[in-house]
CSV table of C-alpha atoms in Angstrom, one decimal:
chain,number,residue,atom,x,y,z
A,1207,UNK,CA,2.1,-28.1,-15.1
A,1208,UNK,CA,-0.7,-25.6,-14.8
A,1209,UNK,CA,0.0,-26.7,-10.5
A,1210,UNK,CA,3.1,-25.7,-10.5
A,1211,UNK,CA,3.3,-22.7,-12.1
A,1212,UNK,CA,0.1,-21.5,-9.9
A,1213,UNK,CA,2.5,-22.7,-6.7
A,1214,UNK,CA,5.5,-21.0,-7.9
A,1215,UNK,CA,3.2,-17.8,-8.7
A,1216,UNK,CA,1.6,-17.9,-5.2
A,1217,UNK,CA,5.2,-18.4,-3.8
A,1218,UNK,CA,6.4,-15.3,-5.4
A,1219,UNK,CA,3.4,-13.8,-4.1
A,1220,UNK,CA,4.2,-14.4,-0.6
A,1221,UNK,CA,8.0,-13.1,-0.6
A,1222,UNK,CA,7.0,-10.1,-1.8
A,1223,UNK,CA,4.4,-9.6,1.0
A,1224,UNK,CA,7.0,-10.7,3.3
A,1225,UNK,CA,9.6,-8.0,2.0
A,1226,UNK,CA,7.0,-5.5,2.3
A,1227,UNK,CA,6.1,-6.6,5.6
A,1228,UNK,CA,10.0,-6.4,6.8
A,1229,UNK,CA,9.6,-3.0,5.0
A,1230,UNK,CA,7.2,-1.5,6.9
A,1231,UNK,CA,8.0,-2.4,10.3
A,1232,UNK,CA,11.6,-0.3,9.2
A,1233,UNK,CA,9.5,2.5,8.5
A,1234,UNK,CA,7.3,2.4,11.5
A,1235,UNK,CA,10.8,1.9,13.5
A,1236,UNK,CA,11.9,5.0,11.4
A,1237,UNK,CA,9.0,6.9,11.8
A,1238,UNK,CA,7.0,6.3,15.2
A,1239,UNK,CA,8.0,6.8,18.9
A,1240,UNK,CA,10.3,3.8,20.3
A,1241,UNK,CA,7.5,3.9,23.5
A,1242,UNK,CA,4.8,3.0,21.2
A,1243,UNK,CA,2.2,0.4,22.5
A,1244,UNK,CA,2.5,-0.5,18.8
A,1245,UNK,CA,6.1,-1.6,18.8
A,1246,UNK,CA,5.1,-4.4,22.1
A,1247,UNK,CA,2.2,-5.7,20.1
A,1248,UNK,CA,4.6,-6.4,17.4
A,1249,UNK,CA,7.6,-7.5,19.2
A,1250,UNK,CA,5.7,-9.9,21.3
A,1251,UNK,CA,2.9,-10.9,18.4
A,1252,UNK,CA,6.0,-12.0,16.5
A,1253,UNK,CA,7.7,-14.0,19.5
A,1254,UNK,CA,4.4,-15.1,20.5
A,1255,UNK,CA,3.8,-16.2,16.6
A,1256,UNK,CA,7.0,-18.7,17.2
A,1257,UNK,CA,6.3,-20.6,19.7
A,1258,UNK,CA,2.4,-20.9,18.6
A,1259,UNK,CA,3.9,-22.5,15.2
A,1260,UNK,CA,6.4,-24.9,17.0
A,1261,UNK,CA,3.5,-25.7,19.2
A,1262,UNK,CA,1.5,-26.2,15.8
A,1263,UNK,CA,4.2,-28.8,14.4
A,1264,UNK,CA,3.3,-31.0,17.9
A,1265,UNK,CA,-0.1,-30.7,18.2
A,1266,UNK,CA,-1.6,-29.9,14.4
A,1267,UNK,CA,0.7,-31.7,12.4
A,1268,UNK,CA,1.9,-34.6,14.2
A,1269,UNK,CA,-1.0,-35.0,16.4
A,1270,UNK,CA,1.3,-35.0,19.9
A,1271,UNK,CA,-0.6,-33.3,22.6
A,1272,UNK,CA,2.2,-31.8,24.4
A,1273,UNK,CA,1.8,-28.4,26.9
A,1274,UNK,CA,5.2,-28.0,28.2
A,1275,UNK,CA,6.0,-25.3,25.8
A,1276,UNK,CA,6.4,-22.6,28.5
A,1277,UNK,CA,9.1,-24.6,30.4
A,1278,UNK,CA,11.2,-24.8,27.0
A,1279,UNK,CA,10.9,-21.5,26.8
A,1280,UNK,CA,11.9,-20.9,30.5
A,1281,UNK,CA,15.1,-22.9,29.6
A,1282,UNK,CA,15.5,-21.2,27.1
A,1283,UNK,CA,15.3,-17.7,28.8
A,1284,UNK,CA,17.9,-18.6,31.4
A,1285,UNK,CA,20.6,-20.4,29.1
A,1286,UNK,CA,20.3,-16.7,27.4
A,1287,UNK,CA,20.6,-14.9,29.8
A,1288,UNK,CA,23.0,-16.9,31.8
A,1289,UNK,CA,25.7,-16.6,28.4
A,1290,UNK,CA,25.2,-13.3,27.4
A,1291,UNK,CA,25.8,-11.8,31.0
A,1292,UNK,CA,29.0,-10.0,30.4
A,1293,UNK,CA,32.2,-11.5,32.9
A,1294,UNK,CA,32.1,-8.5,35.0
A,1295,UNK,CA,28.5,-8.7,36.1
A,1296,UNK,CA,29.4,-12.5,37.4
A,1297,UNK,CA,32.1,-11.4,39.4
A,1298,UNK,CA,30.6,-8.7,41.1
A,1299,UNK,CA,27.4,-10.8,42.4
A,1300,UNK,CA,26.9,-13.4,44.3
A,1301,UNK,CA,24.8,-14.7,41.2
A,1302,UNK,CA,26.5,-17.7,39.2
A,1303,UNK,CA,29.6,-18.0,41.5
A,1304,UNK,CA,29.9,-21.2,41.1
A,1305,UNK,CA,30.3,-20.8,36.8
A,1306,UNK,CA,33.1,-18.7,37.3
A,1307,UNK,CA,35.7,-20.7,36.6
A,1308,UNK,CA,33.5,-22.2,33.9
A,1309,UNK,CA,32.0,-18.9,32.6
A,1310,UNK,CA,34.4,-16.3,32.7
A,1311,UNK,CA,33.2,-15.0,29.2
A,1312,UNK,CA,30.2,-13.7,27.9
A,1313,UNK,CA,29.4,-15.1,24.4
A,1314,UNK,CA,27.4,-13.4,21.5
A,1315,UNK,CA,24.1,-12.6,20.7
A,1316,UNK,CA,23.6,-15.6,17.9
A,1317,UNK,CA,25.4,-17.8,20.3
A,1318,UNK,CA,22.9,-17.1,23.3
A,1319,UNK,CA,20.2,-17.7,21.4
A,1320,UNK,CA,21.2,-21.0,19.7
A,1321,UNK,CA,22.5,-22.3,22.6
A,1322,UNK,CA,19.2,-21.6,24.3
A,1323,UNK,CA,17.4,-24.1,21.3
A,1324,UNK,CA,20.3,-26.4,22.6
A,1325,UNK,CA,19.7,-26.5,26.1
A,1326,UNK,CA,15.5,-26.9,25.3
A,1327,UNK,CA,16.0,-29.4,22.8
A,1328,UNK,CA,18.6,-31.6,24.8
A,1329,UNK,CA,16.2,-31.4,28.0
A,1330,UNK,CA,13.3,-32.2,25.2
A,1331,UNK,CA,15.5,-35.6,24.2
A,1332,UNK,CA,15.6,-36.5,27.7
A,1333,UNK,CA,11.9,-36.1,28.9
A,1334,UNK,CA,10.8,-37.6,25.3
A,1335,UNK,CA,12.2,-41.0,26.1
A,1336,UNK,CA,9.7,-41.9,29.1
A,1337,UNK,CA,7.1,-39.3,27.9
A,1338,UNK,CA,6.7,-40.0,24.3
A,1339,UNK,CA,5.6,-43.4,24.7
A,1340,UNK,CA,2.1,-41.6,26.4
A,1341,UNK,CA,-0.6,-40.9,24.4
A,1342,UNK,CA,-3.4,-38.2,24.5
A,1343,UNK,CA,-4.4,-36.6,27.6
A,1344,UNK,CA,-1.8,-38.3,29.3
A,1345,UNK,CA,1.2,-36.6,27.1
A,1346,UNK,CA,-0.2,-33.7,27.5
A,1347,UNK,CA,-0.4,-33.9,31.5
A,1348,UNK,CA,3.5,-35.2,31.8
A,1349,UNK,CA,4.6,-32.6,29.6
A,1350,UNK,CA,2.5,-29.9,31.6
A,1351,UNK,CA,4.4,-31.3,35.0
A,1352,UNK,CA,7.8,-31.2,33.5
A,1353,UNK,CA,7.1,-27.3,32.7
A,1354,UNK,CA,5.9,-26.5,36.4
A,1355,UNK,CA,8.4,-28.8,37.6
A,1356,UNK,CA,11.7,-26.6,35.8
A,1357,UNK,CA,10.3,-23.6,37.4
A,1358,UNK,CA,9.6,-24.7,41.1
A,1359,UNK,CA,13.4,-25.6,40.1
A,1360,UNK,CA,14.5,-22.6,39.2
A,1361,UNK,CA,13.0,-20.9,42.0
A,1362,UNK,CA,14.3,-23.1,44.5
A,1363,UNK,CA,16.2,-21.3,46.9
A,1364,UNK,CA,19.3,-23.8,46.8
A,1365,UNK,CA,19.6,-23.2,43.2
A,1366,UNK,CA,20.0,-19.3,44.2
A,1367,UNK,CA,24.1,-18.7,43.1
A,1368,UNK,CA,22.4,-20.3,39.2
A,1369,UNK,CA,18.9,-19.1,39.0
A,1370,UNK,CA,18.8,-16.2,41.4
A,1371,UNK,CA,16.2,-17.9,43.1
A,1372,UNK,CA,12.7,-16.6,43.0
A,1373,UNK,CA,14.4,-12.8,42.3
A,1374,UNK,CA,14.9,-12.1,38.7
A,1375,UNK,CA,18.3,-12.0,36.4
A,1376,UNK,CA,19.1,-8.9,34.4
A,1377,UNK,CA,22.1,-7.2,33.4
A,1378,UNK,CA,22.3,-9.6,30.1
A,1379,UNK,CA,22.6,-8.8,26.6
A,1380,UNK,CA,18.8,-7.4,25.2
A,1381,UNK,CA,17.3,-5.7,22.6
A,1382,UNK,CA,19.0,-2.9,22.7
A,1383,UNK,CA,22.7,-4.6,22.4
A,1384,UNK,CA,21.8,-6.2,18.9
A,1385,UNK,CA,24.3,-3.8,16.2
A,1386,UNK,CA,24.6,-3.8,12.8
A,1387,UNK,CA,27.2,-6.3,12.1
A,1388,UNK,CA,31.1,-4.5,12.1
A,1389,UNK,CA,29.3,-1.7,13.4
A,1390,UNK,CA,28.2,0.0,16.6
A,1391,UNK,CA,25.0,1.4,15.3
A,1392,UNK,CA,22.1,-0.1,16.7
A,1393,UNK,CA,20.2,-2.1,14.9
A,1394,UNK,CA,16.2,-1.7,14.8
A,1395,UNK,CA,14.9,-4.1,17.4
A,1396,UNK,CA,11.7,-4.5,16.4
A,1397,UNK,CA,13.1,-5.2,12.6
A,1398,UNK,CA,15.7,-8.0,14.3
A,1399,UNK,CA,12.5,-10.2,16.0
A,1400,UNK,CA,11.1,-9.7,13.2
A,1401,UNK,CA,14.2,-11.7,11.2
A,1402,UNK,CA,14.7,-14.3,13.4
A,1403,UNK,CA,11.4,-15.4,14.0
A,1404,UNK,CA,11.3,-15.6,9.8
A,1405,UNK,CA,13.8,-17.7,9.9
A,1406,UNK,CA,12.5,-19.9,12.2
A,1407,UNK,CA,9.1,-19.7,10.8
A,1408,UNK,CA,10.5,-20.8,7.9
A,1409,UNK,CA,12.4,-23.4,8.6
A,1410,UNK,CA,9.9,-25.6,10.2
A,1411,UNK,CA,7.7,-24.2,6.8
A,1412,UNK,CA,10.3,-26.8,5.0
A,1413,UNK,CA,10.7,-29.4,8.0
A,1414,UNK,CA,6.9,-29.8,7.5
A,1415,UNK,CA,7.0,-29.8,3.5
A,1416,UNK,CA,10.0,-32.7,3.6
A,1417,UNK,CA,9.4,-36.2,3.8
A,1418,UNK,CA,9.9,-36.0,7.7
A,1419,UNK,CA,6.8,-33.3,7.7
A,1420,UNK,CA,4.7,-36.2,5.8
A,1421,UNK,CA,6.0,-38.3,8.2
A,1422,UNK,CA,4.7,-36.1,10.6
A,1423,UNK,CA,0.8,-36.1,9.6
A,1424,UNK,CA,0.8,-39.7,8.6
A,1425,UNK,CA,1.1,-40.3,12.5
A,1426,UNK,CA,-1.4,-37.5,13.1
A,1427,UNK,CA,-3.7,-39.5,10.5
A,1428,UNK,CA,-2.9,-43.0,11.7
A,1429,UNK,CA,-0.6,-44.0,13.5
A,1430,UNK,CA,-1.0,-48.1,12.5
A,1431,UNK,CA,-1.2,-47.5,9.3
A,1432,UNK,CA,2.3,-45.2,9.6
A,1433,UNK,CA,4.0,-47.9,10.9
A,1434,UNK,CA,2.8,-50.5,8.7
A,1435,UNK,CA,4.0,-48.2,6.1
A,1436,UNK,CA,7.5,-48.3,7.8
A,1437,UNK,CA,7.4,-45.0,9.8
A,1438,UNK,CA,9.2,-45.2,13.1
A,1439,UNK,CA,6.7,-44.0,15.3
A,1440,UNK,CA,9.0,-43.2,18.6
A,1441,UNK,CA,11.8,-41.7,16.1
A,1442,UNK,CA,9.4,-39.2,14.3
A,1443,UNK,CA,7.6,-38.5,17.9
A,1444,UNK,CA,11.1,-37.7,19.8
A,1445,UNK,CA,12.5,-35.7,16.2
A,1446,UNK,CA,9.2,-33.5,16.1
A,1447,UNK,CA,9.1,-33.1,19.9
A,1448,UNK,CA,12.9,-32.2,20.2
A,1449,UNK,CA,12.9,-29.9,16.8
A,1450,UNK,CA,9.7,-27.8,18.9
A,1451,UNK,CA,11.1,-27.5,21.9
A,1452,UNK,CA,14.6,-26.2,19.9
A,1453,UNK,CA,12.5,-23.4,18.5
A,1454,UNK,CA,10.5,-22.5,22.2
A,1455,UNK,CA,14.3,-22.4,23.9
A,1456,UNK,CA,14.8,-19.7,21.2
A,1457,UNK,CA,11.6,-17.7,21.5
A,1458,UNK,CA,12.1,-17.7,25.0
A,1459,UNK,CA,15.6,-16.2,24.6
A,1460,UNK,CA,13.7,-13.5,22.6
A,1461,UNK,CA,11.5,-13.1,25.3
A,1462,UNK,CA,14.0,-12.5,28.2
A,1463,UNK,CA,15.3,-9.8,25.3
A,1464,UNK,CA,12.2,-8.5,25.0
A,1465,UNK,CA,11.4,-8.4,28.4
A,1466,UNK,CA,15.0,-7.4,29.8
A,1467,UNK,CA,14.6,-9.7,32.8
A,1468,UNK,CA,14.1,-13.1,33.2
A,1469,UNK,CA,12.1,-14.3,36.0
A,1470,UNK,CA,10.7,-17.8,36.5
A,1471,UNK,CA,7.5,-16.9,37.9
A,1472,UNK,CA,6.7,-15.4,34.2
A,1473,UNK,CA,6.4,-18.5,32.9
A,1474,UNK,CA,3.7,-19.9,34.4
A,1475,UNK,CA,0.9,-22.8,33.1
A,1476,UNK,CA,-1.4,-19.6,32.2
A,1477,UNK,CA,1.5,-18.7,29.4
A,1478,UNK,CA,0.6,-22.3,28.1
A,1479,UNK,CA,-3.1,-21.6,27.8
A,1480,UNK,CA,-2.4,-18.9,26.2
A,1481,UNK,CA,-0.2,-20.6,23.7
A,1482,UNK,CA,-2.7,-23.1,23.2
A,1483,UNK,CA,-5.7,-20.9,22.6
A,1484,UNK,CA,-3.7,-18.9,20.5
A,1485,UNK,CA,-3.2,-22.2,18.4
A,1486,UNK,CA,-6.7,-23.3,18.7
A,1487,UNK,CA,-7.8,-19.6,17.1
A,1488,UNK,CA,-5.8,-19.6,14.5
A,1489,UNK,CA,-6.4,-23.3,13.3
A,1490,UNK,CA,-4.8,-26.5,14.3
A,1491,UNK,CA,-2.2,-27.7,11.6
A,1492,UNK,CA,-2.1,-23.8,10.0
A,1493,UNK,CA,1.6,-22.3,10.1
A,1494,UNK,CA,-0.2,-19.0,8.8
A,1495,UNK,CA,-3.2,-19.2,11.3
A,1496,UNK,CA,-0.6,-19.3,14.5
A,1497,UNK,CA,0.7,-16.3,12.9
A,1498,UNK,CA,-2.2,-14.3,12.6
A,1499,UNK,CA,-3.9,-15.1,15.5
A,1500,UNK,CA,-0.5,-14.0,17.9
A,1501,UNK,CA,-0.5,-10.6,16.5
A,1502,UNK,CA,-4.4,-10.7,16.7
A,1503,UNK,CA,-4.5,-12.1,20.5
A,1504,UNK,CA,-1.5,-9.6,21.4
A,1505,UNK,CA,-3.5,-6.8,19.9
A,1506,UNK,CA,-6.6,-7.4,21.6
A,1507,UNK,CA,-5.4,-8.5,25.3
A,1508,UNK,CA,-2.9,-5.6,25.6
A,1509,UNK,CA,-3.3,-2.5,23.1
A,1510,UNK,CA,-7.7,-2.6,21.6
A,1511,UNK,CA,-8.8,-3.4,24.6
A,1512,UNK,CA,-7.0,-1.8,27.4
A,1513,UNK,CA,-9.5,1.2,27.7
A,1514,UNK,CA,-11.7,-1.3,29.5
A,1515,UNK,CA,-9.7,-1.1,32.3
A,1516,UNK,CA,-8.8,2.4,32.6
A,1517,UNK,CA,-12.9,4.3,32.6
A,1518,UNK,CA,-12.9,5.1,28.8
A,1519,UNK,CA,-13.5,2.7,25.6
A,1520,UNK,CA,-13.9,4.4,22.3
A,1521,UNK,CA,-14.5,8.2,23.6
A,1522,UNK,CA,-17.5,6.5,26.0
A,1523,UNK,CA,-16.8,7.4,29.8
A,1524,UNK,CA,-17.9,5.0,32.2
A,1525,UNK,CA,-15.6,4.6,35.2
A,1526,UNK,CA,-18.2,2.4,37.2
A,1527,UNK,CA,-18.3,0.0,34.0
A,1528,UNK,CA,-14.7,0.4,32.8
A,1529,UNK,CA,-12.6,-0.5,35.9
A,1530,UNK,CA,-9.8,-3.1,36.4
A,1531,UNK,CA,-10.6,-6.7,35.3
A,1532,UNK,CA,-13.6,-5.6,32.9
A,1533,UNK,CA,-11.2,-6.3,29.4
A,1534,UNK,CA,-10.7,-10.0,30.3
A,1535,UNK,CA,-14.3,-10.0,30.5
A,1536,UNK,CA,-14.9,-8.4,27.0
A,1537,UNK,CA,-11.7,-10.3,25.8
A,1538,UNK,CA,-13.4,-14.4,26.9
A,1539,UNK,CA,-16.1,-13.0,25.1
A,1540,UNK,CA,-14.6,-12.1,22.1
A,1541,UNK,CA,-13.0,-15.1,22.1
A,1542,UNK,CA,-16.0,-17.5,22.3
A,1543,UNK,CA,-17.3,-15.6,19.1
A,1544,UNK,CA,-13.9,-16.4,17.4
A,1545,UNK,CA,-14.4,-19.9,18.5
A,1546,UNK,CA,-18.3,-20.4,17.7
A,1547,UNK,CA,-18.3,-19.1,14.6
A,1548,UNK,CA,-15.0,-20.5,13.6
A,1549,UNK,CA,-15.1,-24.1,14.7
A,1550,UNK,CA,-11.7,-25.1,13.0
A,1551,UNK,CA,-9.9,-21.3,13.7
A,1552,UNK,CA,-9.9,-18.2,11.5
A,1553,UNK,CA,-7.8,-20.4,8.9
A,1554,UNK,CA,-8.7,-23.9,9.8
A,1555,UNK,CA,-5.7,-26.5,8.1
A,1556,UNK,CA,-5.5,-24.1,5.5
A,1557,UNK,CA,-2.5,-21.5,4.5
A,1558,UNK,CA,-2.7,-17.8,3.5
A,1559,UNK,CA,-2.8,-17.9,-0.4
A,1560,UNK,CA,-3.3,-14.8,-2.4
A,1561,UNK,CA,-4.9,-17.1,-4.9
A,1562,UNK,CA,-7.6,-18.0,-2.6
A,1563,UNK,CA,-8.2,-14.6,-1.4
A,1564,UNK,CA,-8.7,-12.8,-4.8
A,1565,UNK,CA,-11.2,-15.9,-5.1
A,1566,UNK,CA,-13.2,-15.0,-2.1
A,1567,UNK,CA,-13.3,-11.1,-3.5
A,1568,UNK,CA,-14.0,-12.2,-7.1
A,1569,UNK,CA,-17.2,-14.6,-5.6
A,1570,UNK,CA,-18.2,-11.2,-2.7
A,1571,UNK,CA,-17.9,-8.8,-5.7
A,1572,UNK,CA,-20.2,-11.0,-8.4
A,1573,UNK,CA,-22.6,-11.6,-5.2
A,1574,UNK,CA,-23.0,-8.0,-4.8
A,1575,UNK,CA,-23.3,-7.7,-8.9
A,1576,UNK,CA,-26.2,-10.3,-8.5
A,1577,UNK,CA,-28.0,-8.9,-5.7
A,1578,UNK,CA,-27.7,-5.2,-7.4
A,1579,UNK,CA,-29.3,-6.5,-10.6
A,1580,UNK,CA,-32.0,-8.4,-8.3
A,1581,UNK,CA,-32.7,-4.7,-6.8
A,1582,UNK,CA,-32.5,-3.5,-10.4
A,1583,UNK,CA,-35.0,-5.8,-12.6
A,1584,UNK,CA,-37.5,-5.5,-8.8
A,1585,UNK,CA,-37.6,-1.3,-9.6
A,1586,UNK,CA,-38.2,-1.9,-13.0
A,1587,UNK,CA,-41.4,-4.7,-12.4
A,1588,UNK,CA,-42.7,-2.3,-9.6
């Protein structure tokens, strides 16, 4: 009883420090300057926070070591932007003539982006059947392939009236088209990334607290001993594998919105490093770790540390020390201390609980008590 009243408690907890969060980006979008370095670090920490927790629900929780996340998310980006083109941008290029008399209309904003989770999560169905049955390194070298494979594709020349070749698409439906629904005020864009990726976010949060999710980390655990419990191995594998890719389509589609362009060259295997590290960092099988460490990787590699490159870093000049290419050097750095002295990730398997953090403040504040009487009862001896 006492369990689930501390659970209920620590979920009430957490929606209100959602709600505030979804608060105070509206104020910032209220408040601050639309150019804003600020509003990219968020925008992009909160995509980027997507597709490190679908990653998460492969790698941490069901133990499938899978890197083709940035080709999902290239799929993803083009099925977008291909839909929400409107009509009379396809007619007046020689893009996509030969969807014309398939796709005469342009289709909504919701409708781009779930059909871009379609498109990534039927391709995913496909390359799970031969690719699934890998294991280890091996998945994860097939799976990085397939992702370098869809974008020589997409830059392939012959594929130029589809893809646009190796140029890039625009013209498509971005942040700036989202409205208030029966309205034509905009609505904030920052504040709309923010909403979908919740949603997301917290959908896979119940995916992975259902009997599929223990499904899921019994497989990660063992897989022998799953099956001889009566788990379908190759079902669960394909269902987690599909339900990830799904949520990279959309993040890519909210990429290519952030972005307003959608080239394939963007999506290179660097973007699945990235993804990787950022999932590494924040803790392997942590939902609230991917989280954090997007906005926290974001930050650093294009807002804290971008004095590096331009002379100047915290009011110190030195233009023959801070010159271009010097903040990746500081930023490997800071990311081998991350590593070293957090060998699981800043959260490990763990979630954020507002339980556990008043613990860790109760146990700093009574160490400090101790240590000041320590100080106290040494004056009063010497």
């Amino acid at each position: 009883m006492e369990k689930e009243n501390s659970k209920r408690k620590n979920n009430i907890e957490m929606f209100i420090f959602i709600a505030a969060i979804y608060i105070v980006v509206l104020i910032l979008e209220m408040t601050v300057r639309s150019t804003s370095i600020l509003f990219t670090v968020l925008r992009k920490g909160a995509i980027y926070s997507l597709v490190a927790v679908s990653m998460n629900l492969l790698n941490g929780f069901t133990g499938l070591f899978s890197l083709g996340q940035a080709g999902f998310m290239l799929l993803g980006a083009y099925t977008y932007g291909i839909l929400t083109m409107p009509s009379s941008v396809k007619e007046g290029t020689s893009v996509y003539r030969y969807y014309e008399a398939l796709i005469k209309f342009d289709t909504g904003i919701f409708v781009g982006l779930i059909a871009a989770g379609l498109v990534a999560a039927l391709f995913a169905a496909v390359i799970g059947l031969p690719v699934l049955r890998l294991k280890s390194d091996y998945l994860a070298i097939a799976t990085l392939g397939f992702a370098e494979i869809i974008r020589a594709v997409c830059q392939w020349d012959v594929l130029g009236p589809i893809t646009n070749g190796a140029n890039m698409i625009r013209s498509y439906k971005d942040l700036t088209s989202v409205k208030i629904p029966f309205t034509d005020i905009p609505f904030p864009p920052t504040l709309f990334i923010f909403i979908v990726v919740g949603i997301c976010i917290a959908i896979i949060v119940m995916l992975i607290n259902s009997s599929y999710g223990r499904a899921f980390k019994a497989i990660r655990d063992d897989e022998v001993a799953a099956e001889a419990m009566g788990i379908n191995l190759f079902k669960h594998k394909e269902l987690s594998f599909v339900i990830s890719s799904f949520f990279a389509g959309i993040s890519g589609a909210l990429l290519a919105m952030f972005q307003y362009t959608v080239q394939a060259s963007q999506f290179k295997t660097s973007m699945t490093y990235e993804l990787l590290l950022i999932v590494v960092i924040g803790g392997i099988g942590s939902i609230s770790g991917s989280c954090i460490a997007s906005f926290l990787y974001i930050a650093l590699s294009e807002w804290w540390l971008r004095g590096l490159d331009m002379g100047s870093f915290l009011g110190i000049k030195a233009e023959t020390l801070f010159r271009s290419g010097f903040r990746r050097l500081v930023f490997s750095l800071a990311i081998m201390v991350i590593v070293l002295f957090f060998s699981k990730g800043l959260m490990g398997d763990k979630e954020l609980s507002f339980q556990r953090i008043g613990a860790r403040i109760k146990g700093i504040g009574s160490h400090l008590k101790r240590n000041g009487r320590r100080r106290a009862d040494d004056g009063k001896h010497s």
